[in-house]
mmCIF file of C-alpha atoms in Angstrom:
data_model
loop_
_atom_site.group_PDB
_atom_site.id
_atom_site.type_symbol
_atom_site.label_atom_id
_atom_site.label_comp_id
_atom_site.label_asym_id
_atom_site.label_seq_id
_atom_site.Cartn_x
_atom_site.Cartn_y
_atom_site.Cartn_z
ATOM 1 C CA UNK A 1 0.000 0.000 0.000
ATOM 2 C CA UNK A 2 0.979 3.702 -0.197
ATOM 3 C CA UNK A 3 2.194 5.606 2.522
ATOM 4 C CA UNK A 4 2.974 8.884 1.611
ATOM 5 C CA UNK A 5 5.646 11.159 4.131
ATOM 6 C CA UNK A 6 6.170 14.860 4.721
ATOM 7 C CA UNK A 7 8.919 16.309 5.721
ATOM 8 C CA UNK A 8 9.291 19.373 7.375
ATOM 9 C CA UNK A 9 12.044 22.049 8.864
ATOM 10 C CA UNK A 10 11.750 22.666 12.389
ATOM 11 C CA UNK A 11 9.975 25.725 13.625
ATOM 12 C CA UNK A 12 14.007 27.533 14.725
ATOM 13 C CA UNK A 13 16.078 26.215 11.511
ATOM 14 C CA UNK A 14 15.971 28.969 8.963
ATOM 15 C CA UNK A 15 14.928 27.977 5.675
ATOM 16 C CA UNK A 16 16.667 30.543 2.939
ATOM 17 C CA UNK A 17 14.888 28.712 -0.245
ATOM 18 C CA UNK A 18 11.826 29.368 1.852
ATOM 19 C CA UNK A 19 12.304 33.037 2.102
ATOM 20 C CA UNK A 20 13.207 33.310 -1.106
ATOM 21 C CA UNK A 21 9.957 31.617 -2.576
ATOM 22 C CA UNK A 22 7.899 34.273 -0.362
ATOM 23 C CA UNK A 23 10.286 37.126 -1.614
ATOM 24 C CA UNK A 24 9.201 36.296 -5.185
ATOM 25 C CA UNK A 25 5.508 35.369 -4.072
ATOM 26 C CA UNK A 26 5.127 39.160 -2.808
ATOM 27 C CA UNK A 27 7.085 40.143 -5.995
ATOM 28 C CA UNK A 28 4.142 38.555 -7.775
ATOM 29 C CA UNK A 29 1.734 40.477 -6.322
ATOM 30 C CA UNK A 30 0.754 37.474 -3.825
ATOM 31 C CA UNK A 31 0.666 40.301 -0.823
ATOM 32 C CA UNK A 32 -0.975 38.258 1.498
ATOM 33 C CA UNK A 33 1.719 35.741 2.763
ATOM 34 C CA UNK A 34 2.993 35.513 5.906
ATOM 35 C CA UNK A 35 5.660 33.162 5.880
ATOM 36 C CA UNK A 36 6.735 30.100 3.315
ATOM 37 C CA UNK A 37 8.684 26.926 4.562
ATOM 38 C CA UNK A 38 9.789 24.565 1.989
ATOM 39 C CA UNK A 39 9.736 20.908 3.232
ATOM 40 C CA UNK A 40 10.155 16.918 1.076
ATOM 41 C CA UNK A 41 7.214 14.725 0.272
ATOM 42 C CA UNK A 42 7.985 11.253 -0.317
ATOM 43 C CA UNK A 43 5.220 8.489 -1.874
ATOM 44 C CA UNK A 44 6.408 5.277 -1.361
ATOM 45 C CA UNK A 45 5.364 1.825 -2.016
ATOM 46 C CA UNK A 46 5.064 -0.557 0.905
ATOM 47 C CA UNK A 47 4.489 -4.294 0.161
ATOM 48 C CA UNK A 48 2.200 -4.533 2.874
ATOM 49 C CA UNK A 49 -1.738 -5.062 3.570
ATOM 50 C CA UNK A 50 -1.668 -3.986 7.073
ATOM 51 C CA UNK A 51 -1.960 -0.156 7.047
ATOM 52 C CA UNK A 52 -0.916 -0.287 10.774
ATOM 53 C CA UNK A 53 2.709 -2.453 9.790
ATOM 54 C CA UNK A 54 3.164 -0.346 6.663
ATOM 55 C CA UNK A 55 3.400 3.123 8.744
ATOM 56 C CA UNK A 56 5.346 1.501 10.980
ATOM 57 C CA UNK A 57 7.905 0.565 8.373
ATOM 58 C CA UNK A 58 7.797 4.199 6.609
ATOM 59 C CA UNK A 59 7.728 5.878 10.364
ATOM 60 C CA UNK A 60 11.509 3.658 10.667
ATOM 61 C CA UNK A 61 12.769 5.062 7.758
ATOM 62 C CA UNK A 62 11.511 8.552 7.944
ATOM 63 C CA UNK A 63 13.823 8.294 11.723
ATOM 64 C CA UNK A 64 16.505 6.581 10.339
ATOM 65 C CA UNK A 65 16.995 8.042 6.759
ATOM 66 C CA UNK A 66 14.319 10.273 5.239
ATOM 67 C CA UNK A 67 14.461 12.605 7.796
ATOM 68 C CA UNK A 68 16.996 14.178 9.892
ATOM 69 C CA UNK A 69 15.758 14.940 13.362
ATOM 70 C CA UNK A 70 18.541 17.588 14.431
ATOM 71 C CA UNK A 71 17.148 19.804 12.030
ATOM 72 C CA UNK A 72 13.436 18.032 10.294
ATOM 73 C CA UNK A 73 10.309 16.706 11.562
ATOM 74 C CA UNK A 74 8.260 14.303 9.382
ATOM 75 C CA UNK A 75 4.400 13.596 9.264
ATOM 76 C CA UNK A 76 2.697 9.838 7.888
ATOM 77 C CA UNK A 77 -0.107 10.036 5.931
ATOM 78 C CA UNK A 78 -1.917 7.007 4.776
ATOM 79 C CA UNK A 79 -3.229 7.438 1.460
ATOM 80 C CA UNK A 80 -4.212 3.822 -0.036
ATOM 81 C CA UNK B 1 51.682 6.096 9.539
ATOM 82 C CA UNK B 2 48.972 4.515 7.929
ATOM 83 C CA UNK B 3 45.699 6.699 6.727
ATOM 84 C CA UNK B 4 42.711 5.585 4.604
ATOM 85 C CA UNK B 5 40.288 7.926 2.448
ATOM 86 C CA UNK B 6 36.638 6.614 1.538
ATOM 87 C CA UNK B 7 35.973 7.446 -1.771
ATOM 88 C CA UNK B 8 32.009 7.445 -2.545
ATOM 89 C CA UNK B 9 30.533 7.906 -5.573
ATOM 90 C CA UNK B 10 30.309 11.513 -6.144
ATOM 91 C CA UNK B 11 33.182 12.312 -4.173
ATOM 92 C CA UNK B 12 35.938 14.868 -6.039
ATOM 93 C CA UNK B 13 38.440 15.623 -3.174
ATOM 94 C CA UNK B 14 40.126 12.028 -2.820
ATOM 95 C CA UNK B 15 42.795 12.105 -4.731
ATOM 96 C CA UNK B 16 43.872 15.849 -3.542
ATOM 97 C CA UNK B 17 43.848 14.226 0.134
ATOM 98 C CA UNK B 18 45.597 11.389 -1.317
ATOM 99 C CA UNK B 19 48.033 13.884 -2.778
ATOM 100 C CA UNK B 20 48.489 15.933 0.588
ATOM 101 C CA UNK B 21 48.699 12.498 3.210
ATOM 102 C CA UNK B 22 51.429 11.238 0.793
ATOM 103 C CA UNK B 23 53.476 14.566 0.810
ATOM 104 C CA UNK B 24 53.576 14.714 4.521
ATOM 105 C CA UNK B 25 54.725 11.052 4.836
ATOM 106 C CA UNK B 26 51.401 9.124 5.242
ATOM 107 C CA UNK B 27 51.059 5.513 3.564
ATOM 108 C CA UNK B 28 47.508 6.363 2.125
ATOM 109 C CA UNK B 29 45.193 3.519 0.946
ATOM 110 C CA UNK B 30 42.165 4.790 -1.033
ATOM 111 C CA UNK B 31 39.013 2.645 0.318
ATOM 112 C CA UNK B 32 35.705 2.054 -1.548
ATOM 113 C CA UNK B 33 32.818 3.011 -0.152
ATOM 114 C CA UNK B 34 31.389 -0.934 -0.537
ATOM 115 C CA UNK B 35 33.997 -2.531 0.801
ATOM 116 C CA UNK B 36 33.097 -3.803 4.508
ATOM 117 C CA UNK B 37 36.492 -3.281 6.579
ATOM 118 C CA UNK B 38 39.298 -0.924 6.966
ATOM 119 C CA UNK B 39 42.738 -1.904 6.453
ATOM 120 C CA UNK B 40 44.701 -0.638 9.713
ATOM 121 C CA UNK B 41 44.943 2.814 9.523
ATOM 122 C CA UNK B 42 45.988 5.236 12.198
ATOM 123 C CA UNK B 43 43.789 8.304 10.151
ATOM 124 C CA UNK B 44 40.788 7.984 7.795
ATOM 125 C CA UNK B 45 40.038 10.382 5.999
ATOM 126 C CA UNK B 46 36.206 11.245 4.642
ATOM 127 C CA UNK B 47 37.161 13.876 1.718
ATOM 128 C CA UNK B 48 35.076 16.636 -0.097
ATOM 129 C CA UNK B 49 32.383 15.877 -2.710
ATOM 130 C CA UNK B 50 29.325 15.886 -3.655
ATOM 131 C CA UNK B 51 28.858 11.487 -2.490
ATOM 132 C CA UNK B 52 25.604 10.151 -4.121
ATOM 133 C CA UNK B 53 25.457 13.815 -5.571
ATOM 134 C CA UNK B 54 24.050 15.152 -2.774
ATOM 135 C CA UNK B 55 20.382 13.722 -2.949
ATOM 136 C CA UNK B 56 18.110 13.472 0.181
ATOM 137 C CA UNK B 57 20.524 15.514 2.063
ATOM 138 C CA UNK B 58 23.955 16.152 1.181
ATOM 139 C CA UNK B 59 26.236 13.017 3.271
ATOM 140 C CA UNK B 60 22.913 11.230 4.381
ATOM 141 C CA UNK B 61 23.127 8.480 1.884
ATOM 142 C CA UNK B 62 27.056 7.844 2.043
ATOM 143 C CA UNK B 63 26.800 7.652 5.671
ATOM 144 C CA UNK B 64 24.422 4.598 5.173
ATOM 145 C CA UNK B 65 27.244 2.920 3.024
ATOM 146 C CA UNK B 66 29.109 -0.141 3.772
ATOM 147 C CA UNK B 67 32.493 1.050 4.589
ATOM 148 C CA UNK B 68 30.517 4.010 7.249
ATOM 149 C CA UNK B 69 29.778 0.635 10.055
ATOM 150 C CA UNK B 70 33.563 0.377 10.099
ATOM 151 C CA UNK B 71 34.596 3.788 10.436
ATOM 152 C CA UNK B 72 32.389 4.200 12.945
ATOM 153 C CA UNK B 73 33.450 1.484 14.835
ATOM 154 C CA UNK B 74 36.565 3.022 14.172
ATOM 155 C CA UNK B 75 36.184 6.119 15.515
ATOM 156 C CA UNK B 76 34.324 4.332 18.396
ATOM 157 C CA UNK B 77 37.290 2.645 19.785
ATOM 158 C CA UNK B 78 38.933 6.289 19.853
ATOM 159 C CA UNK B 79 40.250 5.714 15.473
ATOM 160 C CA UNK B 80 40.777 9.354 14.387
ATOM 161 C CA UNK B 81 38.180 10.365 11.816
ATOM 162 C CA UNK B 82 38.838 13.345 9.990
ATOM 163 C CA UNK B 83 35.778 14.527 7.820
ATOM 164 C CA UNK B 84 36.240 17.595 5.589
ATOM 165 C CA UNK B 85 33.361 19.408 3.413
ATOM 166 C CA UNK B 86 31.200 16.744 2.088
ATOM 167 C CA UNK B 87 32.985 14.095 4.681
ATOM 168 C CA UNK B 88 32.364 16.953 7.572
ATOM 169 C CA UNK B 89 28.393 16.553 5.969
ATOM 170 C CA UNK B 90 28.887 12.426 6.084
ATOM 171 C CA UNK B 91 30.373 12.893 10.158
ATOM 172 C CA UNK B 92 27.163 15.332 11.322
ATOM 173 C CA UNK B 93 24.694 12.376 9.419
ATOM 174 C CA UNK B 94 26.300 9.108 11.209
ATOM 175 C CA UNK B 95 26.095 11.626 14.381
ATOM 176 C CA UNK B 96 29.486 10.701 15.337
ATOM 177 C CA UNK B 97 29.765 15.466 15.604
ATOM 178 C CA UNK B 98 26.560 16.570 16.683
ATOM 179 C CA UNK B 99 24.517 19.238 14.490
ATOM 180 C CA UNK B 100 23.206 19.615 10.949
ATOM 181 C CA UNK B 101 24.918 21.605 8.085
ATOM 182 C CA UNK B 102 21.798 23.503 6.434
ATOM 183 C CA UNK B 103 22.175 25.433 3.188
ATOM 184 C CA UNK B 104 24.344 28.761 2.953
ATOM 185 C CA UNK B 105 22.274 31.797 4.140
ATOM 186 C CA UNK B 106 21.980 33.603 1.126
ATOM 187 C CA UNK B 107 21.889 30.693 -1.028
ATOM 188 C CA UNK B 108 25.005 30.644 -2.969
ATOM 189 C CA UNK B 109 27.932 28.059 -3.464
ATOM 190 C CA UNK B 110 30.635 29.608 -1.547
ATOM 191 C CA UNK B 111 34.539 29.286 -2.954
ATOM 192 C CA UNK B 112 37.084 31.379 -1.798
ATOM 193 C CA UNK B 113 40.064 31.099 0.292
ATOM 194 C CA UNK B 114 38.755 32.242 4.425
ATOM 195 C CA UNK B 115 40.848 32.229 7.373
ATOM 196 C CA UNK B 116 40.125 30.092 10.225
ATOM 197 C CA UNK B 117 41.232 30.620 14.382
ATOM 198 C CA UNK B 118 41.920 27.885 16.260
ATOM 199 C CA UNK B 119 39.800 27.068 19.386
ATOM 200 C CA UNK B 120 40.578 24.341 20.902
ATOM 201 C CA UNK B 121 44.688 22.356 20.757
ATOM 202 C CA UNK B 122 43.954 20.020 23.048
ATOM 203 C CA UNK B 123 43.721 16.959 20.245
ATOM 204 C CA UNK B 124 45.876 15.147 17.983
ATOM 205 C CA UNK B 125 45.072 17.500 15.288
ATOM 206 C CA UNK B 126 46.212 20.964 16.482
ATOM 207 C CA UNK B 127 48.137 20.678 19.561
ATOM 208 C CA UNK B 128 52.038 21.484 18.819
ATOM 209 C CA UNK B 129 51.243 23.935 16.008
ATOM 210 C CA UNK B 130 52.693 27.663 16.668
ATOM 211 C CA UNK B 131 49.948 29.805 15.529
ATOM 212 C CA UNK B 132 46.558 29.868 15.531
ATOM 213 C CA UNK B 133 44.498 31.439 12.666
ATOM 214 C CA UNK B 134 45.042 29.867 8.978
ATOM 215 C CA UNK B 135 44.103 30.376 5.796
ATOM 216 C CA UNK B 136 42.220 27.681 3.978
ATOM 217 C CA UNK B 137 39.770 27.245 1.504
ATOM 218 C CA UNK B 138 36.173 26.278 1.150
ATOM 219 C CA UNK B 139 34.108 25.348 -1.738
ATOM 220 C CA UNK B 140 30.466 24.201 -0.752
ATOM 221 C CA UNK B 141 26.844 25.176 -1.061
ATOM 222 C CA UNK B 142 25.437 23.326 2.266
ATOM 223 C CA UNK B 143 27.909 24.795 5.135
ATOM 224 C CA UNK B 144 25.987 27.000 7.527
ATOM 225 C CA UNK B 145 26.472 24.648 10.519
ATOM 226 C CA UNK B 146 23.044 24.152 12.949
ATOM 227 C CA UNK B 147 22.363 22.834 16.340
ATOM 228 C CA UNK B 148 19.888 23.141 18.847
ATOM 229 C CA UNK B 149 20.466 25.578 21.861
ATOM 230 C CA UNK B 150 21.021 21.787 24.125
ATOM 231 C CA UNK B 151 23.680 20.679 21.802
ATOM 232 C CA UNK B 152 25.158 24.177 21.664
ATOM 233 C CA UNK B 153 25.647 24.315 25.700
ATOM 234 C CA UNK B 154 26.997 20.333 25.417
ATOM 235 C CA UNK B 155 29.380 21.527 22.726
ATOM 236 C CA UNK B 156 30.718 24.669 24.115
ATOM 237 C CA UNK B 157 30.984 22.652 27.544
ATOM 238 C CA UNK B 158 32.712 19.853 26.552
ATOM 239 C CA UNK B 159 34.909 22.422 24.268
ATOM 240 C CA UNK B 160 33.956 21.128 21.214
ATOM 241 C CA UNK B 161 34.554 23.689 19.277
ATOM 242 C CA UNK B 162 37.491 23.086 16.546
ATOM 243 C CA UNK B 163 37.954 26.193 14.378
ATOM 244 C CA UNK B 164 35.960 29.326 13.799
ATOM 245 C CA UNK B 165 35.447 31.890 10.907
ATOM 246 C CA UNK B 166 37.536 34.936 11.206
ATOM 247 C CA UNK B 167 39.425 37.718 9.718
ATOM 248 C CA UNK B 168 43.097 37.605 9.378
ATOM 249 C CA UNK B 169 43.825 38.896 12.765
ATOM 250 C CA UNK B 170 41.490 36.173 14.690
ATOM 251 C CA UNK B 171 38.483 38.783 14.420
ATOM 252 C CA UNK B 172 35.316 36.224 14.998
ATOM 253 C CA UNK B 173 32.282 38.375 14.244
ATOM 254 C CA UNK B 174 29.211 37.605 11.594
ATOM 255 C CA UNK B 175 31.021 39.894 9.267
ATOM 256 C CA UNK B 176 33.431 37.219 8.846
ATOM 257 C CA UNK B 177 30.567 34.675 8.530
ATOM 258 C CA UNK B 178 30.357 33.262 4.871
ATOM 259 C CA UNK B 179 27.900 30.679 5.474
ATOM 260 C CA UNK B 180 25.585 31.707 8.276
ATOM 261 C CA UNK B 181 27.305 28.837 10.385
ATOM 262 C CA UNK B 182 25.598 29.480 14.224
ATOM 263 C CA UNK B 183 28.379 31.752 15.963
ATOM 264 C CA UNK B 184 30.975 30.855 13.476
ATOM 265 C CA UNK B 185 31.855 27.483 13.684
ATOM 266 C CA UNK B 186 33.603 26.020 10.743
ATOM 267 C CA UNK B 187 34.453 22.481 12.710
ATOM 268 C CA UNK B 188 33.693 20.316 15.332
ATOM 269 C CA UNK B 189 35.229 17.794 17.522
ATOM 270 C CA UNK B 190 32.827 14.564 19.062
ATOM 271 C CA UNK B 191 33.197 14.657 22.562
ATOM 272 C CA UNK B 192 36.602 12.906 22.983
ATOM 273 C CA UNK B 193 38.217 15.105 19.991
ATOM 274 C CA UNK B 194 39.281 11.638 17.694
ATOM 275 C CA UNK B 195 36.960 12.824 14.926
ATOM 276 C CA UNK B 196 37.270 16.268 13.440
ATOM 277 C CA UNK B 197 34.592 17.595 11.199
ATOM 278 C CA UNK B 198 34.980 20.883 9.157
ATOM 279 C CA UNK B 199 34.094 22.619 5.923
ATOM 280 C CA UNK B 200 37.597 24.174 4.892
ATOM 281 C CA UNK B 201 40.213 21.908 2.750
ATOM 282 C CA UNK B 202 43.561 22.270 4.578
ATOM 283 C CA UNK B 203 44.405 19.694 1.449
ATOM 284 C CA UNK B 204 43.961 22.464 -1.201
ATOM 285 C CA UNK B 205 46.830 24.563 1.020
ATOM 286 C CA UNK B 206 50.248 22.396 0.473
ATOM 287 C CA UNK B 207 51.945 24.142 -2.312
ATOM 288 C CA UNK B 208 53.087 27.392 -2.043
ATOM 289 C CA UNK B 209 53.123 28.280 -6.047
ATOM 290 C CA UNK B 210 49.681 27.017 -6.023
ATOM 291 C CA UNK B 211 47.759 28.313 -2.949
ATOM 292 C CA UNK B 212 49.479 28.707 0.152
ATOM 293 C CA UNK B 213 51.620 26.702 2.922
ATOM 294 C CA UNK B 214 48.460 26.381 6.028
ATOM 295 C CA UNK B 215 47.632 23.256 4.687
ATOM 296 C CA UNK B 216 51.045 22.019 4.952
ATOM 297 C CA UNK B 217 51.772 23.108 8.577
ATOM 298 C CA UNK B 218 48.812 21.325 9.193
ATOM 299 C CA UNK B 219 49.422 18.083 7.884
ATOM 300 C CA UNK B 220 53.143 18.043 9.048
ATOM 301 C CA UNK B 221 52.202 18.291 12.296
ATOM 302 C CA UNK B 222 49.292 16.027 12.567
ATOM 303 C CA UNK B 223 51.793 13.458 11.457
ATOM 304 C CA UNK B 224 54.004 14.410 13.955
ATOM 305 C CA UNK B 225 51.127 14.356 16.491
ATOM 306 C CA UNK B 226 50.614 10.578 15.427
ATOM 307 C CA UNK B 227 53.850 9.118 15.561
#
């Protein structure tokens, strides 16, 4: 089944790319923004039935790869 | 003295630290990064790059590699582990330095030569050498070294500190900041100073009609230092 992962910066770490993308949003004439954070979403392919076992297996590798916790926090989302 | 230098796919730096071990008197081995063990080595060396061209996040996937379980062990057992630029990004993603090294502030690759003080000589890297700010080089786009206020109190307690960004005369302020790095740091020690992470290349500093001499004095004495 599909679990899909987001990735996010932590609230403190600065995220330049993110600044940048609302520099060019207001540039745009998109006025309204208060702040843009750029983050990773991964879709991945478990070969598992058990949606409970397949987030388990993403949540492992979103702590031990995907994501890195000194500076990211990730979210699992079930979407099949 | 025997060293060892991973190469990864991706990495660029190798043979320069291959170069600069040899010059100074090391018997350097280049290691794959899927081989499983170390030859005996009294230094390895992770060099500069761009391993597994930076996808994910740049060092996360060559620190999964084969030949990373035995230089950790390695540098468990109290091996010294140098790591510089991409192989400083490799240290921070094993965790054997603490912190993260986050993109440059205002986005550019950085390359240009930057002078570096000297914090902490108590270590088989620095201690003997007679001065303490040098002049290396850095070339890298992800350098702007993080950590969280916790592991900035453990790291200034435990004096963890290696090198900082400065002017010529040892001036540490954010105008001598390239990268953003939190309160200058261009290295790090782990906790019992055998591994050494930093962005700067002392190995692009050993010829004198090239660049300049730093990276010589360094390497001289950290031979010395090992002996």
């Amino acid at each position: 089944m599909k679990i899909s992962a987001i990735i996010t910066l932590k609230k403190d770490v600065l995220d330049p790319q993110g600044k940048v993308i609302h520099q060019a949003l207001d540039g745009m004439g998109f006025n309204n923004v208060s702040e843009v954070r750029q983050g990773k979403y991964f879709e991945i392919e478990v070969k598992e039935n058990d949606p409970k076992k397949a987030k388990e297996v993403v949540e492992s590798m979103c702590s031990k790869l995907l994501a890195n916790l000194v500076i990211e926090n990730y979210k699992i989302i079930e979407t099949q | 003295m025997k060293s060892s230098v991973i190469t990864f796919p991706g990495s660029n730096c190798d043979r320069d630290m291959d170069v600069a071990l040899k010059k100074f008197g090391f018997k350097n081995k280049m290691i794959w990064h899927n081989d499983n063990e170390l030859p005996k080595s009294d230094l390895v060396v992770l060099p500069g790059g761009f391993s597994y061209g930076d996808y994910l996040r740049c060092g996360s996937m060559a620190s999964k590699s084969k030949i990373m379980q035995s230089v950790i062990n390695f540098a468990k057992s109290g091996g010294l582990v140098m790591g510089i630029c991409n192989g400083f990004q490799i240290l921070v993603e094993t965790g054997l330095v603490p912190g993260a090294l986050l993109r440059n502030r205002y986005l550019e690759f950085i390359c240009k030569n930057v002078f570096v003080k000297l914090n902490n000589k108590d270590n088989s890297y620095f201690k003997n050498l007679d001065k303490n700010i040098f002049e290396f080089h850095i070339a890298h786009n992800e350098g702007n070294y993080f950590c969280t206020k916790d592991q900035l109190k453990e790291i200034e307690d435990n004096d963890q500190i290696a090198i900082f960004y400065c002017n010529d005369n040892g001036q540490i302020n954010d105008k001598f900041n390239p990268n953003g790095s939190i309160k200058n740091i261009a290295g790090i020690f782990n906790k019992e100073k055998n591994v050494l992470g930093m962005m700067p290349h002392p190995e692009r500093m050993i010829d004198q009609s090239l660049s300049g001499e730093d990276g010589s004095l360094f390497f001289k004495n950290l031979i010395n230092n090992i002996k």
